[in-house]
CSV table of N, CA, C and O in Angstrom, one decimal:
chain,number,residue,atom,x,y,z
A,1,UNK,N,48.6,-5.8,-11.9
A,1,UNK,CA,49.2,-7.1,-12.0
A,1,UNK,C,49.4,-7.6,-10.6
A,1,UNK,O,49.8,-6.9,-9.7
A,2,UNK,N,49.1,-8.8,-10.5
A,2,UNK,CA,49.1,-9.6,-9.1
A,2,UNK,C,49.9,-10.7,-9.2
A,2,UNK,O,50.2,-11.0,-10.4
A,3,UNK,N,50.5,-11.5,-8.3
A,3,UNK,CA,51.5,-12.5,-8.2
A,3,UNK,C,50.9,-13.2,-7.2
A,3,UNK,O,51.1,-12.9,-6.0
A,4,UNK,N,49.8,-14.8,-7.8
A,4,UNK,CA,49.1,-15.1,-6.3
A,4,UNK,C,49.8,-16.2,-6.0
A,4,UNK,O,50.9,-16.3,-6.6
A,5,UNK,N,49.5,-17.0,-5.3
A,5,UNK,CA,49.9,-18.5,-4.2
A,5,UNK,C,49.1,-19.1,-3.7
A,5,UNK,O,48.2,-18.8,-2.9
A,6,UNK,N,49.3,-20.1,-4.1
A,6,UNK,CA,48.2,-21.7,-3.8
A,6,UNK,C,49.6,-22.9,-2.9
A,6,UNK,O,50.7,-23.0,-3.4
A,7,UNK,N,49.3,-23.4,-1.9
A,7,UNK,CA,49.5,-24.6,-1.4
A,7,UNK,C,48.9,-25.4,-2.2
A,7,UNK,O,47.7,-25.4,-2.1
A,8,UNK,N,49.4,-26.2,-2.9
A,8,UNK,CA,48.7,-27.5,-2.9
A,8,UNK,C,48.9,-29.0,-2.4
A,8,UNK,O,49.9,-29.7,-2.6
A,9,UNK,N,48.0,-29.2,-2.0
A,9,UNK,CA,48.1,-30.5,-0.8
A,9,UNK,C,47.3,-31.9,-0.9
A,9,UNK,O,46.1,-31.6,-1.0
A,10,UNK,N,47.4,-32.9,-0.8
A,10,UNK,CA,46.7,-34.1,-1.5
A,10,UNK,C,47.5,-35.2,-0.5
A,10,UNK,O,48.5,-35.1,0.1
A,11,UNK,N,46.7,-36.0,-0.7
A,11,UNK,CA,47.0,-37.8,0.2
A,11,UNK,C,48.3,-37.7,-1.3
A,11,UNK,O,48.4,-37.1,-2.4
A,12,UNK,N,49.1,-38.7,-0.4
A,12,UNK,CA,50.3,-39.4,-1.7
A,12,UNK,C,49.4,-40.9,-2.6
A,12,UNK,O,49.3,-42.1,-2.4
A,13,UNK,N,49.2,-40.2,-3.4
A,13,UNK,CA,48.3,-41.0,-4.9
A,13,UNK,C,48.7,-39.8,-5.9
A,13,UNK,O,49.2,-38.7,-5.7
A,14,UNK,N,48.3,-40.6,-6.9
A,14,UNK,CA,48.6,-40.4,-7.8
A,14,UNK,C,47.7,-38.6,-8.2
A,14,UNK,O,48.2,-37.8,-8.9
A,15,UNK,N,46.4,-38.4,-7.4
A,15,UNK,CA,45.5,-37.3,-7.3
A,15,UNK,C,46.6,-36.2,-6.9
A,15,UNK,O,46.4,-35.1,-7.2
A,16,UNK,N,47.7,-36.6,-6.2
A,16,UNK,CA,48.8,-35.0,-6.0
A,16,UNK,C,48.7,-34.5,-7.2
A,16,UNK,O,48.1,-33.5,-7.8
A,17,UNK,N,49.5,-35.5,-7.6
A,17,UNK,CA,49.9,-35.4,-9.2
A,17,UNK,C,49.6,-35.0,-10.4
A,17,UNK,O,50.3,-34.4,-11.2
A,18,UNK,N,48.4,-35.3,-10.5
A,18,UNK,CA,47.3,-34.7,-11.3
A,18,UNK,C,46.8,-33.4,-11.1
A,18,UNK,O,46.6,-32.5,-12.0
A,19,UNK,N,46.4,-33.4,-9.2
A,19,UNK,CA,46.3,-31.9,-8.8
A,19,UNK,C,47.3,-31.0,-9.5
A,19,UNK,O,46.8,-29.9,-9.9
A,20,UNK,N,49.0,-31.1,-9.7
A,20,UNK,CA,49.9,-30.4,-9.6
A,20,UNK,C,50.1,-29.7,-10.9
A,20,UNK,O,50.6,-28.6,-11.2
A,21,UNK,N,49.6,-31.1,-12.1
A,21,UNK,CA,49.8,-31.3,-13.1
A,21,UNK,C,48.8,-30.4,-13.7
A,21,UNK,O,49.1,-29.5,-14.5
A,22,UNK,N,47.4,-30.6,-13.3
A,22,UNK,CA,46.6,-29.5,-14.0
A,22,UNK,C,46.9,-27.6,-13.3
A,22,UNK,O,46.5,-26.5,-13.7
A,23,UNK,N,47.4,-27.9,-12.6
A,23,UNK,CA,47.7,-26.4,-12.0
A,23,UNK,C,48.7,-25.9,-12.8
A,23,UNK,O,48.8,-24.7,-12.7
A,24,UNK,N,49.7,-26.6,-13.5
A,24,UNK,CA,51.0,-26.3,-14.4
A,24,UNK,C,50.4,-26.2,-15.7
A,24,UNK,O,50.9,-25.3,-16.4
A,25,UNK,N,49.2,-27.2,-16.3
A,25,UNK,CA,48.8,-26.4,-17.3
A,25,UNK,C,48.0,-25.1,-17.8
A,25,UNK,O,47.9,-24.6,-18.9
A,26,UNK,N,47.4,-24.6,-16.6
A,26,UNK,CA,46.7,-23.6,-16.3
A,26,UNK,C,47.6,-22.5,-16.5
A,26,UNK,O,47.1,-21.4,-16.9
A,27,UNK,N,48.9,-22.6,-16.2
A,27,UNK,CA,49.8,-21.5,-16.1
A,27,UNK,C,50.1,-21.3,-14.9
A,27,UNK,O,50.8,-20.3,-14.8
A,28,UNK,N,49.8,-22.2,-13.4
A,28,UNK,CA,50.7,-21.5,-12.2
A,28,UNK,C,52.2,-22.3,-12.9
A,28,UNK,O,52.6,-22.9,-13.9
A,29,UNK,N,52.9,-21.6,-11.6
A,29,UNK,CA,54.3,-22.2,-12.1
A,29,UNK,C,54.8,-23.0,-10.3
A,29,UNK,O,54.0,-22.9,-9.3
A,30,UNK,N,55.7,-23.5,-10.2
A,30,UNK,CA,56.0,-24.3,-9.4
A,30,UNK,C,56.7,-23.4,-8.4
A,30,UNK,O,57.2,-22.5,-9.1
A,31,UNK,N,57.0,-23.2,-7.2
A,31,UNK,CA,57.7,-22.1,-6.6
A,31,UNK,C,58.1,-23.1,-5.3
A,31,UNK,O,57.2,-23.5,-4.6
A,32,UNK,N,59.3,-23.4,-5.1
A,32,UNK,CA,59.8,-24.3,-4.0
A,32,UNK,C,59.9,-25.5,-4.7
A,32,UNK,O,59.6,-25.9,-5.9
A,33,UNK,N,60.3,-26.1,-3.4
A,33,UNK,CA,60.3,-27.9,-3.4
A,33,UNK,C,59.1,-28.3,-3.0
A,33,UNK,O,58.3,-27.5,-2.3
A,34,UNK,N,58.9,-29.5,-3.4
A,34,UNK,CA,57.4,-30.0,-2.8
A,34,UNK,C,57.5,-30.4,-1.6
A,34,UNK,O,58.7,-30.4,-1.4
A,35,UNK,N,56.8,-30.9,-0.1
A,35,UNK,CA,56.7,-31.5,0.6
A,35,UNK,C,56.1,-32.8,1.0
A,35,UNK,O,55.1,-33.1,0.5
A,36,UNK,N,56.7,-33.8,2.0
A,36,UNK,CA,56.3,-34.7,2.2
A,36,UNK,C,56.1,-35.2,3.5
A,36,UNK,O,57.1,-35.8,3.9
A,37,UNK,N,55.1,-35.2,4.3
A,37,UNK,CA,54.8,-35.0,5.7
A,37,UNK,C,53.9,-36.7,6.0
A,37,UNK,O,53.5,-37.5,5.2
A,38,UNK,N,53.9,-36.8,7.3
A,38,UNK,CA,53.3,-38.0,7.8
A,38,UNK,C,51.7,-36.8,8.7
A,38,UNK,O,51.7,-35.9,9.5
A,39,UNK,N,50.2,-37.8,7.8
A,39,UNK,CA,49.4,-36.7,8.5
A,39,UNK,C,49.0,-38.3,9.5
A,39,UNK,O,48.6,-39.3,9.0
A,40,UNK,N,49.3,-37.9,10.9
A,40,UNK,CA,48.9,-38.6,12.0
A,40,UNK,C,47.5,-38.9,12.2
A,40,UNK,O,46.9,-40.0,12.0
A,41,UNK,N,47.0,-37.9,12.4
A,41,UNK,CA,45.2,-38.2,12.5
A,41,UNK,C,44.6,-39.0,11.7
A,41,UNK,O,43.6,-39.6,12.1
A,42,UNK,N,45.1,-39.2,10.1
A,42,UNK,CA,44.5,-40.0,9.4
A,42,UNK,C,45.6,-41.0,9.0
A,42,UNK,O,45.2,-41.7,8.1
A,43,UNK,N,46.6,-41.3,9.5
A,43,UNK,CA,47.6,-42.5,9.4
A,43,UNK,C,47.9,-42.6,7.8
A,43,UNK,O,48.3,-43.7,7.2
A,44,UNK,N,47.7,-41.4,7.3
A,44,UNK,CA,48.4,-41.2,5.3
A,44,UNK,C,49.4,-40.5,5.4
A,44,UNK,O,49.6,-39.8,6.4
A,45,UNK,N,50.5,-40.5,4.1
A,45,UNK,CA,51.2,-39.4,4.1
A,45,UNK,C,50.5,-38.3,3.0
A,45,UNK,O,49.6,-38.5,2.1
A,46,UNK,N,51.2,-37.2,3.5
A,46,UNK,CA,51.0,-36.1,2.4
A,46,UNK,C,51.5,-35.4,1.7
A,46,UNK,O,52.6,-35.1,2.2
A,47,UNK,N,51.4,-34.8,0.6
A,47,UNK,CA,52.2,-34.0,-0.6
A,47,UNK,C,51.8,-32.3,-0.3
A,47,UNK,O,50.7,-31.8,0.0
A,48,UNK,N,52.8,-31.9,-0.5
A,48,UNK,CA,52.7,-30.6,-0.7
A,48,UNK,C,53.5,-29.7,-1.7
A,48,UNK,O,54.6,-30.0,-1.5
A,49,UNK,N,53.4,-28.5,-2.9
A,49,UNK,CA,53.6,-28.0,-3.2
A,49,UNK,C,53.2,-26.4,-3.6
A,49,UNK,O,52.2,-26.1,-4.2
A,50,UNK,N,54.1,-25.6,-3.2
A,50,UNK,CA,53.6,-24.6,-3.6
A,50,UNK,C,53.5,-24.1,-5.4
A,50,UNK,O,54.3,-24.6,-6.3
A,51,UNK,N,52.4,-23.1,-5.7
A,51,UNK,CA,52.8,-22.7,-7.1
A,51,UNK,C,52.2,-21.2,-7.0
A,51,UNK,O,51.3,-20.8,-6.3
A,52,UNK,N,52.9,-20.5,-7.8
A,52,UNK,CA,52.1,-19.1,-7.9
A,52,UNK,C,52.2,-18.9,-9.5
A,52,UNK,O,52.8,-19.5,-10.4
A,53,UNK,N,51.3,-17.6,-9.6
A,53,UNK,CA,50.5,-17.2,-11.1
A,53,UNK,C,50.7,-16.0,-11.4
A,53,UNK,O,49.8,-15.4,-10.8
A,54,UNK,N,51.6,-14.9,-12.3
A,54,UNK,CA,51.1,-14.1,-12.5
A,54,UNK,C,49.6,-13.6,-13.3
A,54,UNK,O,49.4,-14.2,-14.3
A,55,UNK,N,48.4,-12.4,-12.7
A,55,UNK,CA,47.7,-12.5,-13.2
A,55,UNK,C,47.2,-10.8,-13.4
A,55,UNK,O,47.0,-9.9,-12.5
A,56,UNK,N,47.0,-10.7,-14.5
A,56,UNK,CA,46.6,-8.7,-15.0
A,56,UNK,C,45.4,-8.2,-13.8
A,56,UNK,O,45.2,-7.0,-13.7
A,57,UNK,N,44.9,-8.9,-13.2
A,57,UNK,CA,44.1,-8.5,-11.7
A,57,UNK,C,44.6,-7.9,-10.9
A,57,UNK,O,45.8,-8.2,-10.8
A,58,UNK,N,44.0,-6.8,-9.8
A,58,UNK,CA,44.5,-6.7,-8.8
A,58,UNK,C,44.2,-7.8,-8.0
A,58,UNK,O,43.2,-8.5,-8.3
A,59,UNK,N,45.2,-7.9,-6.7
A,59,UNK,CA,44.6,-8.8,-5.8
A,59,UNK,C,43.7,-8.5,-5.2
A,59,UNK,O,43.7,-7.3,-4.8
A,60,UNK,N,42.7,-9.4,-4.9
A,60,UNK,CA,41.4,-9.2,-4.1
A,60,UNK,C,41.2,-10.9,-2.9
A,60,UNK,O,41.3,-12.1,-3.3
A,61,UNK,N,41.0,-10.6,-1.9
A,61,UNK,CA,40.5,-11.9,-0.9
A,61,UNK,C,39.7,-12.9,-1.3
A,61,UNK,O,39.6,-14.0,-0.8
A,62,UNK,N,38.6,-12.4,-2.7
A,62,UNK,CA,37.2,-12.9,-2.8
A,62,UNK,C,37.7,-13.7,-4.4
A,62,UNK,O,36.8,-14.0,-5.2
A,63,UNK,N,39.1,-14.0,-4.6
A,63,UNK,CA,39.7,-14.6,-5.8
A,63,UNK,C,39.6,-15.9,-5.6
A,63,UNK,O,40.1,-16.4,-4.7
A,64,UNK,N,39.0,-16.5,-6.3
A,64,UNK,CA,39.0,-17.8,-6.6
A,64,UNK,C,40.2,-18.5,-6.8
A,64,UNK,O,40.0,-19.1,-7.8
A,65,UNK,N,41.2,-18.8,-6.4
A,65,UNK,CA,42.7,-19.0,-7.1
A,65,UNK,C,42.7,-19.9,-8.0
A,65,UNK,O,43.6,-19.9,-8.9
A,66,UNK,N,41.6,-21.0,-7.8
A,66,UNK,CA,42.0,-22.6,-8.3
A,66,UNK,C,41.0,-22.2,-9.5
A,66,UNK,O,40.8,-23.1,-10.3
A,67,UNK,N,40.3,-21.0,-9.8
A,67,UNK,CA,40.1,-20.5,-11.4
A,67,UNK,C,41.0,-19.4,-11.9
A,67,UNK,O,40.8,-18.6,-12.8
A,68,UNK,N,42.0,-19.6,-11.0
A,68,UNK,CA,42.6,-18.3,-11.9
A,68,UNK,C,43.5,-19.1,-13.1
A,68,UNK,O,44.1,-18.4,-13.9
């Protein structure tokens, strides 16, 4: 059994949200507070949240996370 972690990160639209939203129905779970940062280089703000998953895998590097 493995216990993984995804950042997830998106422009502030509505696409966070959806990102975060299908990641919660998958089964990650939410882990922290979300973030909200100014990205300079592209003059947007940004979302961030972490989530992790437990999953009957060992962990491996070559995991796809965003199919786990």
């Amino acid at each position: 059994m493995s216990k993984l972690y995804r950042l997830l990160t998106e422009e502030d639209t509505s696409a966070f949200c959806h990102k975060v939203s299908d990641a919660l129905a998958k089964g990650w779970e939410l882990y922290g507070s979300p973030a909200y940062a100014y990205d300079e280089a592209n003059g947007i703000m940004r979302c961030a949240q972490a989530v992790t998953k437990d999953v009957p895998a060992d962990y491996s590097p070559d995991m796809k996370l965003g199919q786990q």
